[in-house]
């Protein structure tokens, strides 16, 4: 049937005039009919020999939903000119075809929505559940039919295994067997009428790109009376496709379904296999169709993603998946969690039950969490000798206690990357500790806590593994559980065999030492397991944070046995509490980054780490110049802090050493240094010096420039005085248009003269008022302006013109200095000029408040007019020790060269990205000081999209920031340890987010 024929049919049968376009379908011929922008239909011409009963069933179903669930937006059935809901026609082969007309549901099909967020998947589950609820009040005899797409009838697929490769057969057969084995309890599950086909082309999503909602389910042709859990399984199986972690992707759907149609525990037991069987049906159908109808691509649309998912699905433990589903439905993840805790409650154990020769039952809680100050720097806790020494020293302070702790503690001491994975939201590492650690000497005997049978006794060799490991199974009257003993000596555990029966108090091993105990300071890792899951020779002692709720239930708190108050994990202050307090007691204009703020407790090189041990790649922080918590810098500061910290009125070597090393990086006219505590203070001082040297007070600055938060600096910062809450330029400040060759007043490569003329106009205006110019204050690359590179030759001619009228030239190097721009150590060197004064801030102290002003001898001499310059903190020995170390690291580790190399690489990758995504209007900057400007096709700034992108990048563990007067420029200025690998990671996720609907539809 052609589109023209269907239009004629429509007019004939329904008296409706519209334009038809064909829609894909499995067996029917369907056409979208557009009547007007707000009126559209689907003309459904059933395949020859379709029984009319089935069509009547679908019509009745839609009418039931229209009456009882109008908020579900299902299509309505339209009557023909004679009032009939089903019409007839004959196709070109003289076949009788039944015809129906239903309303078109506007929106987007699920398969084109990007991202398919957790919220949207929850919404899908809830929509499906609501539909199921409404369908329970409807019945029809057509719902009881043989149907190959019904999971309950899925074993027909067994007859087609020969169509597959051996590996594929193995997968399919495995699931078929599991389904068959549980057929009896499965067949007793609750049944009802369900939609049965929430596949990604049958789900209609609203047009809202930021907060999409599921609007409707379409296509009721597969509706059937079956186990209700099948309906959820189908929704899951399609919506889980294309996700790195399908189980995690399924959970919001399950939660949503349960929210509107409460599921039963026994139903969840079958969900894992039901999902698999839907996929088994799908790939079997595809294999058959490929032979029957090789040209119909639609029939095989889900084949590859279904296989990808099946392969991932079979690697997931069914039991773990079921625990996860239970948790999503607010049941205890492990069904025996409460039984165990009741049993533990009525039985008391002592620490001596674990360590027969230790008679202490009191605990000193040791905090090894990510934010633990006791742990200190990574370099310190990675040093086992130091760690052991600290444990011993601590033990001496608490001789009557055992040092222990760690249940559900987030830790970053698990340095092995063996368990790192890429999840649905970027990189994940195992950080949540599932047992309790008891820090006792090597050789301490360990005994079984109750009677039981050994199920694992091996050497779990490898760095940061268990070393000697024993797991014992215990059977109580009401349930079985397991206890795990890790980090034993290898020899002691191999004395046991799996199957050996052990009595409470029997020695099962001795604490090992490093390296044989997995390379740890001696301790026992003691863990309770309610299930072994599928593990045979190993068992996680640490879990991913995203799965903590599930593991917590499978591995309950060992302190349920001991009941020692001091072993309980101290409660932590929540983000909400922190936020609330800030709102009440910190200034309201001290902002927090991100729509949902994040908390950071540790830094490590190019990463910031949150309290749960998640690493965030930091592309923002040009303060942590040589890396967050650079060990050398930390140590230099700590060491000097232990000796002396006082003001500059005493002789001290550090201040002269730092001065020498700083001056060695600068051209000789810049010869005198003043140390201060912040960039603002540096600029404030520089301005004072220029006023003093020239006797003038008028300054020339760029639009969107920022130079600090003191009153004077704000007065020279157009970014502030021209921004929100600002009052415009003060009398003595003269602002020229931002020399932005991309979107500024003058555009293109040859604009230096035009922008210089703008500056000259201001100089003339000052003179016309009968005053002179004190100076110009400019950054070599305008950071707050949006990483604006000054037009070639501009700075040189501005300096010439300013000097011609007796003014001074100040270069604000607070953001760009210390090697960041790659080609040069200082930003002004990019422009072949030498300023009279430079101000240095952020990078010099690597986070310690250290800044400086460097000026020519002439400027310094005129400033030293008799008034003493005193600064309580500036230039103190600790700050100087830190500054010396920073400059040395930049030099010794060749970080300027790295900034040049990695910056050039990243810039070229960003330019490639810009050629693929026109929303990236401009890529600019030098070294590791880059900017990406997001615009639409009319060069209008896309600030909302920039903000969206930054928030999304954060979801994937990448920190970014924006700037520019329109906040549409992404600033990239990471710690200088940033490598090509980090650059690739950044590009990967930028690409991913640029593909999302909000970004794609913005251009
Ligand atoms: C270019 C520039 N100058 C000066 C400052 C002020 O430095 P601080 O915040 O250390 O006072 C900043 C701060 O962001 C800056 O970006």
PDB file of N, CA and C and ligand atoms in Angstrom, residues 622-623 677-683 705-710 713 717 719 777-784 812-816 839-842 849-851 929 963 971 973, ligand 1:
ATOM      1  N   UNK A 622      43.812  26.410  38.485  1.00  0.00           N
ATOM      2  CA  UNK A 622      45.173  26.858  38.193  1.00  0.00           C
ATOM      3  C   UNK A 622      45.885  27.338  39.455  1.00  0.00           C
ATOM      4  N   UNK A 623      45.251  27.120  40.613  1.00  0.00           N
ATOM      5  CA  UNK A 623      45.935  27.420  41.872  1.00  0.00           C
ATOM      6  C   UNK A 623      46.809  26.218  42.255  1.00  0.00           C
ATOM      7  N   UNK A 677      49.780  38.347  50.135  1.00  0.00           N
ATOM      8  CA  UNK A 677      49.054  37.106  50.436  1.00  0.00           C
ATOM      9  C   UNK A 677      47.988  36.714  49.420  1.00  0.00           C
ATOM     10  N   UNK A 678      47.714  37.595  48.477  1.00  0.00           N
ATOM     11  CA  UNK A 678      46.679  37.231  47.500  1.00  0.00           C
ATOM     12  C   UNK A 678      46.865  38.076  46.255  1.00  0.00           C
ATOM     13  N   UNK A 679      46.221  37.641  45.207  1.00  0.00           N
ATOM     14  CA  UNK A 679      46.271  38.382  43.947  1.00  0.00           C
ATOM     15  C   UNK A 679      45.690  39.776  44.120  1.00  0.00           C
ATOM     16  N   UNK A 680      44.620  39.865  44.886  1.00  0.00           N
ATOM     17  CA  UNK A 680      43.984  41.176  45.102  1.00  0.00           C
ATOM     18  C   UNK A 680      44.965  42.109  45.776  1.00  0.00           C
ATOM     19  N   UNK A 681      45.631  41.578  46.803  1.00  0.00           N
ATOM     20  CA  UNK A 681      46.575  42.397  47.551  1.00  0.00           C
ATOM     21  C   UNK A 681      47.719  42.837  46.629  1.00  0.00           C
ATOM     22  N   UNK A 682      48.132  41.917  45.748  1.00  0.00           N
ATOM     23  CA  UNK A 682      49.223  42.237  44.819  1.00  0.00           C
ATOM     24  C   UNK A 682      48.797  43.372  43.892  1.00  0.00           C
ATOM     25  N   UNK A 683      47.591  43.278  43.323  1.00  0.00           N
ATOM     26  CA  UNK A 683      47.144  44.338  42.420  1.00  0.00           C
ATOM     27  C   UNK A 683      46.921  45.650  43.164  1.00  0.00           C
ATOM     28  N   UNK A 705      37.513  42.867  32.547  1.00  0.00           N
ATOM     29  CA  UNK A 705      38.721  42.512  33.295  1.00  0.00           C
ATOM     30  C   UNK A 705      38.383  42.311  34.764  1.00  0.00           C
ATOM     31  N   UNK A 706      39.159  41.452  35.413  1.00  0.00           N
ATOM     32  CA  UNK A 706      39.000  41.264  36.863  1.00  0.00           C
ATOM     33  C   UNK A 706      40.379  41.274  37.499  1.00  0.00           C
ATOM     34  N   UNK A 707      40.514  42.046  38.578  1.00  0.00           N
ATOM     35  CA  UNK A 707      41.831  42.156  39.204  1.00  0.00           C
ATOM     36  C   UNK A 707      41.806  42.006  40.711  1.00  0.00           C
ATOM     37  N   UNK A 708      40.665  41.661  41.287  1.00  0.00           N
ATOM     38  CA  UNK A 708      40.680  41.399  42.725  1.00  0.00           C
ATOM     39  C   UNK A 708      39.502  42.012  43.450  1.00  0.00           C
ATOM     40  N   UNK A 709      39.402  41.648  44.714  1.00  0.00           N
ATOM     41  CA  UNK A 709      38.176  41.981  45.461  1.00  0.00           C
ATOM     42  C   UNK A 709      38.320  43.148  46.423  1.00  0.00           C
ATOM     43  N   UNK A 710      39.518  43.764  46.530  1.00  0.00           N
ATOM     44  CA  UNK A 710      39.601  44.913  47.439  1.00  0.00           C
ATOM     45  C   UNK A 710      38.874  46.076  46.774  1.00  0.00           C
ATOM     46  N   UNK A 713      40.700  47.364  43.788  1.00  0.00           N
ATOM     47  CA  UNK A 713      40.697  46.413  42.653  1.00  0.00           C
ATOM     48  C   UNK A 713      39.308  46.331  42.018  1.00  0.00           C
ATOM     49  N   UNK A 717      37.923  46.727  38.029  1.00  0.00           N
ATOM     50  CA  UNK A 717      37.473  45.442  37.468  1.00  0.00           C
ATOM     51  C   UNK A 717      36.092  45.591  36.846  1.00  0.00           C
ATOM     52  N   UNK A 719      34.560  43.583  35.104  1.00  0.00           N
ATOM     53  CA  UNK A 719      33.825  42.313  35.320  1.00  0.00           C
ATOM     54  C   UNK A 719      32.868  42.479  36.505  1.00  0.00           C
ATOM     55  N   UNK A 777      46.305  48.468  33.390  1.00  0.00           N
ATOM     56  CA  UNK A 777      46.346  47.184  34.116  1.00  0.00           C
ATOM     57  C   UNK A 777      45.638  46.150  33.251  1.00  0.00           C
ATOM     58  N   UNK A 778      46.395  45.162  32.797  1.00  0.00           N
ATOM     59  CA  UNK A 778      45.845  44.193  31.844  1.00  0.00           C
ATOM     60  C   UNK A 778      46.414  42.799  32.090  1.00  0.00           C
ATOM     61  N   UNK A 779      45.603  41.813  31.806  1.00  0.00           N
ATOM     62  CA  UNK A 779      46.119  40.427  31.788  1.00  0.00           C
ATOM     63  C   UNK A 779      46.624  40.112  30.381  1.00  0.00           C
ATOM     64  N   UNK A 780      47.632  39.269  30.252  1.00  0.00           N
ATOM     65  CA  UNK A 780      48.136  38.928  28.919  1.00  0.00           C
ATOM     66  C   UNK A 780      47.156  38.056  28.120  1.00  0.00           C
ATOM     67  N   UNK A 781      46.344  37.275  28.817  1.00  0.00           N
ATOM     68  CA  UNK A 781      45.198  36.594  28.185  1.00  0.00           C
ATOM     69  C   UNK A 781      44.046  36.923  29.126  1.00  0.00           C
ATOM     70  N   UNK A 782      42.951  37.457  28.608  1.00  0.00           N
ATOM     71  CA  UNK A 782      41.894  37.941  29.505  1.00  0.00           C
ATOM     72  C   UNK A 782      41.091  36.755  30.036  1.00  0.00           C
ATOM     73  N   UNK A 783      41.301  36.435  31.292  1.00  0.00           N
ATOM     74  CA  UNK A 783      40.700  35.213  31.827  1.00  0.00           C
ATOM     75  C   UNK A 783      39.211  35.374  32.069  1.00  0.00           C
ATOM     76  N   UNK A 784      38.823  36.322  32.904  1.00  0.00           N
ATOM     77  CA  UNK A 784      37.392  36.464  33.186  1.00  0.00           C
ATOM     78  C   UNK A 784      36.636  36.925  31.945  1.00  0.00           C
ATOM     79  N   UNK A 812      48.940  41.758  34.924  1.00  0.00           N
ATOM     80  CA  UNK A 812      48.333  40.901  35.946  1.00  0.00           C
ATOM     81  C   UNK A 812      48.573  39.453  35.524  1.00  0.00           C
ATOM     82  N   UNK A 813      49.510  38.814  36.207  1.00  0.00           N
ATOM     83  CA  UNK A 813      49.902  37.433  35.872  1.00  0.00           C
ATOM     84  C   UNK A 813      49.278  36.445  36.856  1.00  0.00           C
ATOM     85  N   UNK A 814      48.283  36.929  37.601  1.00  0.00           N
ATOM     86  CA  UNK A 814      47.710  36.106  38.676  1.00  0.00           C
ATOM     87  C   UNK A 814      47.189  34.765  38.149  1.00  0.00           C
ATOM     88  N   UNK A 815      46.573  34.776  36.963  1.00  0.00           N
ATOM     89  CA  UNK A 815      46.026  33.515  36.439  1.00  0.00           C
ATOM     90  C   UNK A 815      47.016  32.783  35.531  1.00  0.00           C
ATOM     91  N   UNK A 816      47.743  33.564  34.734  1.00  0.00           N
ATOM     92  CA  UNK A 816      48.469  32.915  33.625  1.00  0.00           C
ATOM     93  C   UNK A 816      49.935  32.619  33.921  1.00  0.00           C
ATOM     94  N   UNK A 839      52.081  41.392  38.693  1.00  0.00           N
ATOM     95  CA  UNK A 839      51.475  40.865  39.922  1.00  0.00           C
ATOM     96  C   UNK A 839      51.307  39.362  39.748  1.00  0.00           C
ATOM     97  N   UNK A 840      51.663  38.636  40.796  1.00  0.00           N
ATOM     98  CA  UNK A 840      51.638  37.163  40.731  1.00  0.00           C
ATOM     99  C   UNK A 840      50.779  36.669  41.892  1.00  0.00           C
ATOM    100  N   UNK A 841      49.955  35.660  41.625  1.00  0.00           N
ATOM    101  CA  UNK A 841      49.086  35.188  42.715  1.00  0.00           C
ATOM    102  C   UNK A 841      48.936  33.686  42.698  1.00  0.00           C
ATOM    103  N   UNK A 842      47.771  33.257  42.314  1.00  0.00           N
ATOM    104  CA  UNK A 842      47.304  31.874  42.446  1.00  0.00           C
ATOM    105  C   UNK A 842      48.393  30.791  42.449  1.00  0.00           C
ATOM    106  N   UNK A 849      48.402  30.790  50.694  1.00  0.00           N
ATOM    107  CA  UNK A 849      48.197  32.199  50.305  1.00  0.00           C
ATOM    108  C   UNK A 849      49.509  32.958  50.147  1.00  0.00           C
ATOM    109  N   UNK A 850      50.067  32.852  48.963  1.00  0.00           N
ATOM    110  CA  UNK A 850      51.327  33.520  48.660  1.00  0.00           C
ATOM    111  C   UNK A 850      51.187  34.239  47.319  1.00  0.00           C
ATOM    112  N   UNK A 851      51.494  35.518  47.312  1.00  0.00           N
ATOM    113  CA  UNK A 851      51.433  36.297  46.075  1.00  0.00           C
ATOM    114  C   UNK A 851      52.586  37.297  46.102  1.00  0.00           C
ATOM    115  N   UNK A 929      45.960  26.992  29.258  1.00  0.00           N
ATOM    116  CA  UNK A 929      45.060  28.093  29.586  1.00  0.00           C
ATOM    117  C   UNK A 929      44.190  28.306  28.343  1.00  0.00           C
ATOM    118  N   UNK A 963      33.275  31.132  32.005  1.00  0.00           N
ATOM    119  CA  UNK A 963      33.516  32.549  32.266  1.00  0.00           C
ATOM    120  C   UNK A 963      33.159  33.342  31.025  1.00  0.00           C
ATOM    121  N   UNK A 971      36.349  27.346  30.547  1.00  0.00           N
ATOM    122  CA  UNK A 971      37.758  27.645  30.810  1.00  0.00           C
ATOM    123  C   UNK A 971      38.476  26.350  31.156  1.00  0.00           C
ATOM    124  N   UNK A 973      41.988  25.196  32.660  1.00  0.00           N
ATOM    125  CA  UNK A 973      43.241  25.660  33.285  1.00  0.00           C
ATOM    126  C   UNK A 973      43.584  24.722  34.446  1.00  0.00           C
TER     127      UNK A 973
HETATM  128  C1  LIG B   1      43.375  38.013  36.910  1.00  0.00           C
HETATM  129  C2  LIG B   1      43.165  38.043  38.388  1.00  0.00           C
HETATM  130  N1  LIG B   1      43.737  38.983  39.120  1.00  0.00           N
HETATM  131  C3  LIG B   1      43.586  39.051  40.442  1.00  0.00           C
HETATM  132  C4  LIG B   1      42.791  38.149  41.113  1.00  0.00           C
HETATM  133  C5  LIG B   1      42.608  38.252  42.590  1.00  0.00           C
HETATM  134  O1  LIG B   1      43.319  37.257  43.236  1.00  0.00           O
HETATM  135  P1  LIG B   1      42.876  36.722  44.688  1.00  0.00           P
HETATM  136  O2  LIG B   1      41.581  36.045  44.541  1.00  0.00           O
HETATM  137  O3  LIG B   1      44.023  35.853  45.078  1.00  0.00           O
HETATM  138  O4  LIG B   1      42.794  37.914  45.581  1.00  0.00           O
HETATM  139  C6  LIG B   1      42.177  37.161  40.381  1.00  0.00           C
HETATM  140  C7  LIG B   1      41.327  36.160  41.052  1.00  0.00           C
HETATM  141  O5  LIG B   1      40.609  35.360  40.492  1.00  0.00           O
HETATM  142  C8  LIG B   1      42.351  37.109  38.988  1.00  0.00           C
HETATM  143  O6  LIG B   1      41.764  36.174  38.243  1.00  0.00           O
END
